[in-house]
Short mmCIF file of C-alpha atoms in Angstrom, two decimals:
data_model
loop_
_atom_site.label_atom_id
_atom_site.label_comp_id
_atom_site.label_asym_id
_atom_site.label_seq_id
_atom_site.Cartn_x
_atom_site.Cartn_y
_atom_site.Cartn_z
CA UNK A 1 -8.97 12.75 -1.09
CA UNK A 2 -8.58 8.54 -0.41
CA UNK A 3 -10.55 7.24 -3.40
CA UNK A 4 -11.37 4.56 -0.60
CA UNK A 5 -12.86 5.07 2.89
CA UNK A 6 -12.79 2.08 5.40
CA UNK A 7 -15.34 1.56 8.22
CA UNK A 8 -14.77 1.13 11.23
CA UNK A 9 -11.18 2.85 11.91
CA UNK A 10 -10.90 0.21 14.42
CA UNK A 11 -12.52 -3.25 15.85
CA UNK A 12 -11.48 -4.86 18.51
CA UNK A 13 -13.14 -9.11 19.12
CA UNK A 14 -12.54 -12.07 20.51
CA UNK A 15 -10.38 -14.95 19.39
CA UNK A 16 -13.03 -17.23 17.30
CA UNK A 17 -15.08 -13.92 16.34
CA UNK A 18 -16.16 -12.97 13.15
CA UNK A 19 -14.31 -9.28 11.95
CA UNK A 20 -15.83 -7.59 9.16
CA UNK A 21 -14.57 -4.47 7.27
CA UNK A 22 -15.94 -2.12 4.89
CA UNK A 23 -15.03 -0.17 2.32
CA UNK A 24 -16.23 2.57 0.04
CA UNK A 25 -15.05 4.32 -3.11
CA UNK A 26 -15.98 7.03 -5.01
CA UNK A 27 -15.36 6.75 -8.54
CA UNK A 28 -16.29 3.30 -11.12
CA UNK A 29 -13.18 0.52 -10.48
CA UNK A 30 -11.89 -2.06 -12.53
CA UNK A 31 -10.99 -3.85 -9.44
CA UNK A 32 -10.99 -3.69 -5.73
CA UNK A 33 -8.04 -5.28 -3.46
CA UNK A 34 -7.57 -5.50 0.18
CA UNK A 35 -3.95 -5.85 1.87
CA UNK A 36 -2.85 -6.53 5.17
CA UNK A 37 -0.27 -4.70 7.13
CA UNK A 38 0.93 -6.39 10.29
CA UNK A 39 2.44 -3.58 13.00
CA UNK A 40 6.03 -2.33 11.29
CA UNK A 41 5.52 -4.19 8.54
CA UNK A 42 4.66 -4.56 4.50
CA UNK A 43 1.16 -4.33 3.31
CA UNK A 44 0.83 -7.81 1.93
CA UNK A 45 -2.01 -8.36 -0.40
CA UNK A 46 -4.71 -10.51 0.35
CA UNK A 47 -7.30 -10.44 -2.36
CA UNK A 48 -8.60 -8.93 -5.42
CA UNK A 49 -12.59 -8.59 -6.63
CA UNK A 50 -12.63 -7.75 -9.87
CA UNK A 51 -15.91 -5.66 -10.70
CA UNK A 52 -17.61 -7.96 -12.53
CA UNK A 53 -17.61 -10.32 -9.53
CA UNK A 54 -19.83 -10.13 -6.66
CA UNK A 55 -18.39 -12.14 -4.08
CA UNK A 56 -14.98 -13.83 -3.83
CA UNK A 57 -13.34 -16.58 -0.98
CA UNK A 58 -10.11 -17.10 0.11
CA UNK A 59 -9.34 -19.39 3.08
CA UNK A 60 -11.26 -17.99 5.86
CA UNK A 61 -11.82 -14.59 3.45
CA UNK A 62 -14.56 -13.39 1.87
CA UNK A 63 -14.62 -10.36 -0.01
CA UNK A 64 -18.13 -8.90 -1.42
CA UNK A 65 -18.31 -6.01 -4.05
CA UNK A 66 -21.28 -4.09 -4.88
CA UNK A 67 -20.51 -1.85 -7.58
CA UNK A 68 -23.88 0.09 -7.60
CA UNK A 69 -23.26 0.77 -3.99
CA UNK A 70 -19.72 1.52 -4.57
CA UNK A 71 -18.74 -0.63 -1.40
CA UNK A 72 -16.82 -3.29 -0.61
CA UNK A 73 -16.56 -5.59 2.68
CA UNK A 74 -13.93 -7.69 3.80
CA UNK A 75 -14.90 -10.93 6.15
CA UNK A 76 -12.33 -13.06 8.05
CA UNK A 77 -14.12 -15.61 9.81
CA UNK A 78 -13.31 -17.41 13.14
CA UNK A 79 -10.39 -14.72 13.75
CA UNK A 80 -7.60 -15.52 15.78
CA UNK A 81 -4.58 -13.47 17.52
CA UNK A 82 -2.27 -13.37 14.21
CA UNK A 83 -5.23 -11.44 12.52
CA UNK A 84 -4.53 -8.46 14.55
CA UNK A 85 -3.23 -5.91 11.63
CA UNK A 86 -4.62 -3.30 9.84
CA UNK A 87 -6.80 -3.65 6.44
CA UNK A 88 -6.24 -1.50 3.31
CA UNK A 89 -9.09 -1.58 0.64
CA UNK A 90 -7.27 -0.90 -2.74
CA UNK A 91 -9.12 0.52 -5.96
CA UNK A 92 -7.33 1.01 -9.48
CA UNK A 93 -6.57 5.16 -10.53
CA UNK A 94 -5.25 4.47 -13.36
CA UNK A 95 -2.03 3.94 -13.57
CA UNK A 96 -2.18 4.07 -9.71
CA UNK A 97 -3.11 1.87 -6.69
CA UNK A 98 -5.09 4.25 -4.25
CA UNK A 99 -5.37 2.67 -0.47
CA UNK A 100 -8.20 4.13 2.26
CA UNK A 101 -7.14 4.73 5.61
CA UNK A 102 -7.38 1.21 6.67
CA UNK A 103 -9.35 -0.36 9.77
CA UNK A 104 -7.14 -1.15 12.79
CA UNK A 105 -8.14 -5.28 13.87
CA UNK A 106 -7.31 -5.99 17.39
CA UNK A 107 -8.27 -9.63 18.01
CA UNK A 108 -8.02 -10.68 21.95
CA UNK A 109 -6.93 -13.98 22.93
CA UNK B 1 14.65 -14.50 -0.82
CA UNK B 2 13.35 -10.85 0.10
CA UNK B 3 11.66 -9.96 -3.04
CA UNK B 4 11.17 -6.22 -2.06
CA UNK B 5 14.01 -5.15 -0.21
CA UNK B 6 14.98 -1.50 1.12
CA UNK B 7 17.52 0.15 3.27
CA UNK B 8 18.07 1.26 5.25
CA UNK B 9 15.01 0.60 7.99
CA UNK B 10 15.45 3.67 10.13
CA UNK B 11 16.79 6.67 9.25
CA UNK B 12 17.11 9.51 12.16
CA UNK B 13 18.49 13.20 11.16
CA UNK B 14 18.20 16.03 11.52
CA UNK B 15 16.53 19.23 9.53
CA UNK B 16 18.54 20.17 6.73
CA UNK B 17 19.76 17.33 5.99
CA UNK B 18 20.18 15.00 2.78
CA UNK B 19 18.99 11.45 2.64
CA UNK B 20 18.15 8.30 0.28
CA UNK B 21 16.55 4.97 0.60
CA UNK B 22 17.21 2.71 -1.69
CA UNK B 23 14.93 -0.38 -3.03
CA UNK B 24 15.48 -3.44 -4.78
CA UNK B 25 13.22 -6.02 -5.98
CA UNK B 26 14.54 -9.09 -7.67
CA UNK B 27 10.61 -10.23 -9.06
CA UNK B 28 11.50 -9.35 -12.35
CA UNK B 29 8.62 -7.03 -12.24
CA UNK B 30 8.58 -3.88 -14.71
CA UNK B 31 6.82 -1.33 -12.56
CA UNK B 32 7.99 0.21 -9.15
CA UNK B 33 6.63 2.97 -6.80
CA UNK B 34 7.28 5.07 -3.66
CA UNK B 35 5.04 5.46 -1.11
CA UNK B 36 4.48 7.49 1.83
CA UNK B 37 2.46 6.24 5.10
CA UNK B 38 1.96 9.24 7.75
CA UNK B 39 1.31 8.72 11.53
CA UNK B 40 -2.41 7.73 10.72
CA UNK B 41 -1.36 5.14 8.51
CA UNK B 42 -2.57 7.08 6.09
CA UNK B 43 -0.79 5.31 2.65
CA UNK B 44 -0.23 7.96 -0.94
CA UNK B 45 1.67 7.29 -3.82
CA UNK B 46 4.36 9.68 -4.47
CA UNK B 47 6.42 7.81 -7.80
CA UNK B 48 5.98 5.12 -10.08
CA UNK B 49 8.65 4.62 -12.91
CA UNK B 50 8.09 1.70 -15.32
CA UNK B 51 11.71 0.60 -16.97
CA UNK B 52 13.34 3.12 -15.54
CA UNK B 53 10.61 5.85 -17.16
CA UNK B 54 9.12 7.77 -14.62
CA UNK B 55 5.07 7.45 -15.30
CA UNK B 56 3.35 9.11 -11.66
CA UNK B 57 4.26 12.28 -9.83
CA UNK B 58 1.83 13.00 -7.71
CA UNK B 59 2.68 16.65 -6.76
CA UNK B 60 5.93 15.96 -4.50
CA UNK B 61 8.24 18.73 -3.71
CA UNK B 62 10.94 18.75 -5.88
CA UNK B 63 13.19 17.91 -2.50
CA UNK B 64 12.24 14.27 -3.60
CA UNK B 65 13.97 13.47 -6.31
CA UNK B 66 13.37 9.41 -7.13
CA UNK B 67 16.43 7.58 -9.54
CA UNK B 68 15.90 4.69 -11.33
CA UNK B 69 18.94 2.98 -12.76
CA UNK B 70 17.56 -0.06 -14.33
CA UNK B 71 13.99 -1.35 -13.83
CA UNK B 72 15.23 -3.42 -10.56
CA UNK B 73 15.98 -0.74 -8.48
CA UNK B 74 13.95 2.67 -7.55
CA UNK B 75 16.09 4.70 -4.60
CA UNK B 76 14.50 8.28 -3.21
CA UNK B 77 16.45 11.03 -2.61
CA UNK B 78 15.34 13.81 -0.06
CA UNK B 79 16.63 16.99 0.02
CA UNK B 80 17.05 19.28 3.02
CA UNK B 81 14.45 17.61 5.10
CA UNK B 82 12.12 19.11 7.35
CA UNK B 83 10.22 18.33 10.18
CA UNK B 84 6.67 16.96 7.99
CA UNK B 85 8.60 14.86 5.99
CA UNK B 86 8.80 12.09 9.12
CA UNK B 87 6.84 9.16 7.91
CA UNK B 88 7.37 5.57 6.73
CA UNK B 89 8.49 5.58 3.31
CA UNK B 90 7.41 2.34 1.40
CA UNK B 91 8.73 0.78 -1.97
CA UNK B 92 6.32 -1.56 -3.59
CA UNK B 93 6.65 -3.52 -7.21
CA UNK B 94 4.26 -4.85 -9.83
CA UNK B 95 4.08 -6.77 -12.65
CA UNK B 96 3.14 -4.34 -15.16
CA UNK B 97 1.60 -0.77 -15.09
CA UNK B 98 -1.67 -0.39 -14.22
CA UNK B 99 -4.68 -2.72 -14.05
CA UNK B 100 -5.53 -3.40 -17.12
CA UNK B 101 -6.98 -6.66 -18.23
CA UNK B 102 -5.12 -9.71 -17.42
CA UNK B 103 -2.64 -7.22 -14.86
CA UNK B 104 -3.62 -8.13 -11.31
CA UNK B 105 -2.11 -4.86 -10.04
CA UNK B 106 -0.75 -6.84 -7.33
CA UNK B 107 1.27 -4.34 -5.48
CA UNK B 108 5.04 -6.53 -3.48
CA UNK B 109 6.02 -4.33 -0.84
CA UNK B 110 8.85 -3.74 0.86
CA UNK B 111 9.10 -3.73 4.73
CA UNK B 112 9.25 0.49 4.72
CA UNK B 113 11.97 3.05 5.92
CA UNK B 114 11.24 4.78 8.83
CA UNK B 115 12.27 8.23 8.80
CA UNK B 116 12.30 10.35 11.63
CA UNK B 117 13.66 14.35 10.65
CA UNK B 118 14.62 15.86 13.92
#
């Protein structure tokens, strides 16, 4: 199964809104990524936490890890339209990137 | 400059059939992978080949047969397709193979083939 899980599957806000996404994994990482993938498009990556890190920013991104939890959450603050893409936690297999299913942002103008 | 580049972006045929995609990256990168997104997005690694040696494969049918010529270029072949192998077929690149320290495991992709088996 998806070594990571993303909550919600979807999340629709306003313009100016606050999105955040979560993510869980099930076995010990040696680092976490997200990636964004705009409709018919690329996943582009966005960020990596590596697990001795706690919290990490990026622009108007901020990525937590909590490695006892085995979670991750993904912030983008003051959203706008161009947000609207899907999210893809990342975790390390190996010699292999393993995605979750990904949380569908919708952000209304 | 695309630095992940496939072709072709759709690809419509039907059953039976035999198709390839072909990838490129020009990132000098050492490591490159195939991956498969279904209809819920769902995204799983099928190859990885690092200079041209094939490292990961993750229990695809042997219809898929991935050809590496020189560590810039990773094409998929598919063999008499069938109906469940619709789905957007993604190349990505890295730097190096897996995450070990000082490796970001950045993953480049490229902007996926869309493959439709009627």
């Amino acid at each position: 199964s998806q070594q990571g899980e993303e909550d919600p599957q979807a999340l629709s806000i306003q313009e100016g809104e606050n999105a955040t996404m979560n993510c869980s994994y099930k076995t010990s990482i040696n680092n976490l990524q997200w990636y964004r993938q705009n409709s018919g498009r690329g996943l582009v990556h966005l960020i990596l936490i590596r697990s001795n890190e706690r919290e990490k920013h990026s622009g108007r991104l901020r990525v937590t890890l909590d490695t006892s939890k085995k979670s991750s959450s993904l912030l983008i603050t003051a959203s706008r339209a161009a947000d609207t893409a899907s999210y893809f936690c990342a975790t390390d297999g190996g010699f292999k990137t393993i995605f979750g299913a990904g949380t569908r942002l919708f952000v209304k103008a | 400059d695309t630095a992940v580049s496939q072709t072709p972006k759709y690809l419509v045929t039907q059953m039976g059939n035999d198709k390839s995609i072909k990838c490129e990256q020009n990132l000098g990168h050492d490591t490159m992978y195939w991956y498969k997104q279904d209809s819920k997005k769902f995204l799983k690694i099928m190859f990885s080949y690092n200079n041209k040696e094939l490292i990961i494969n993750e229990t695809v049918p042997n219809r898929f047969s991935p050809k590496s010529p020189d560590k810039a270029h990773l094409n998929l072949h598919i063999n008499s397709l069938e109906l469940g192998d619709s789905a957007v077929y993604f190349c990505a690149s890295s730097q190096d193979l897996g995450w070990a320290s000082g490796n970001t495991g950045e993953l480049f992709f490229g902007e996926g083939s869309r493959l439709t088996v009627l």
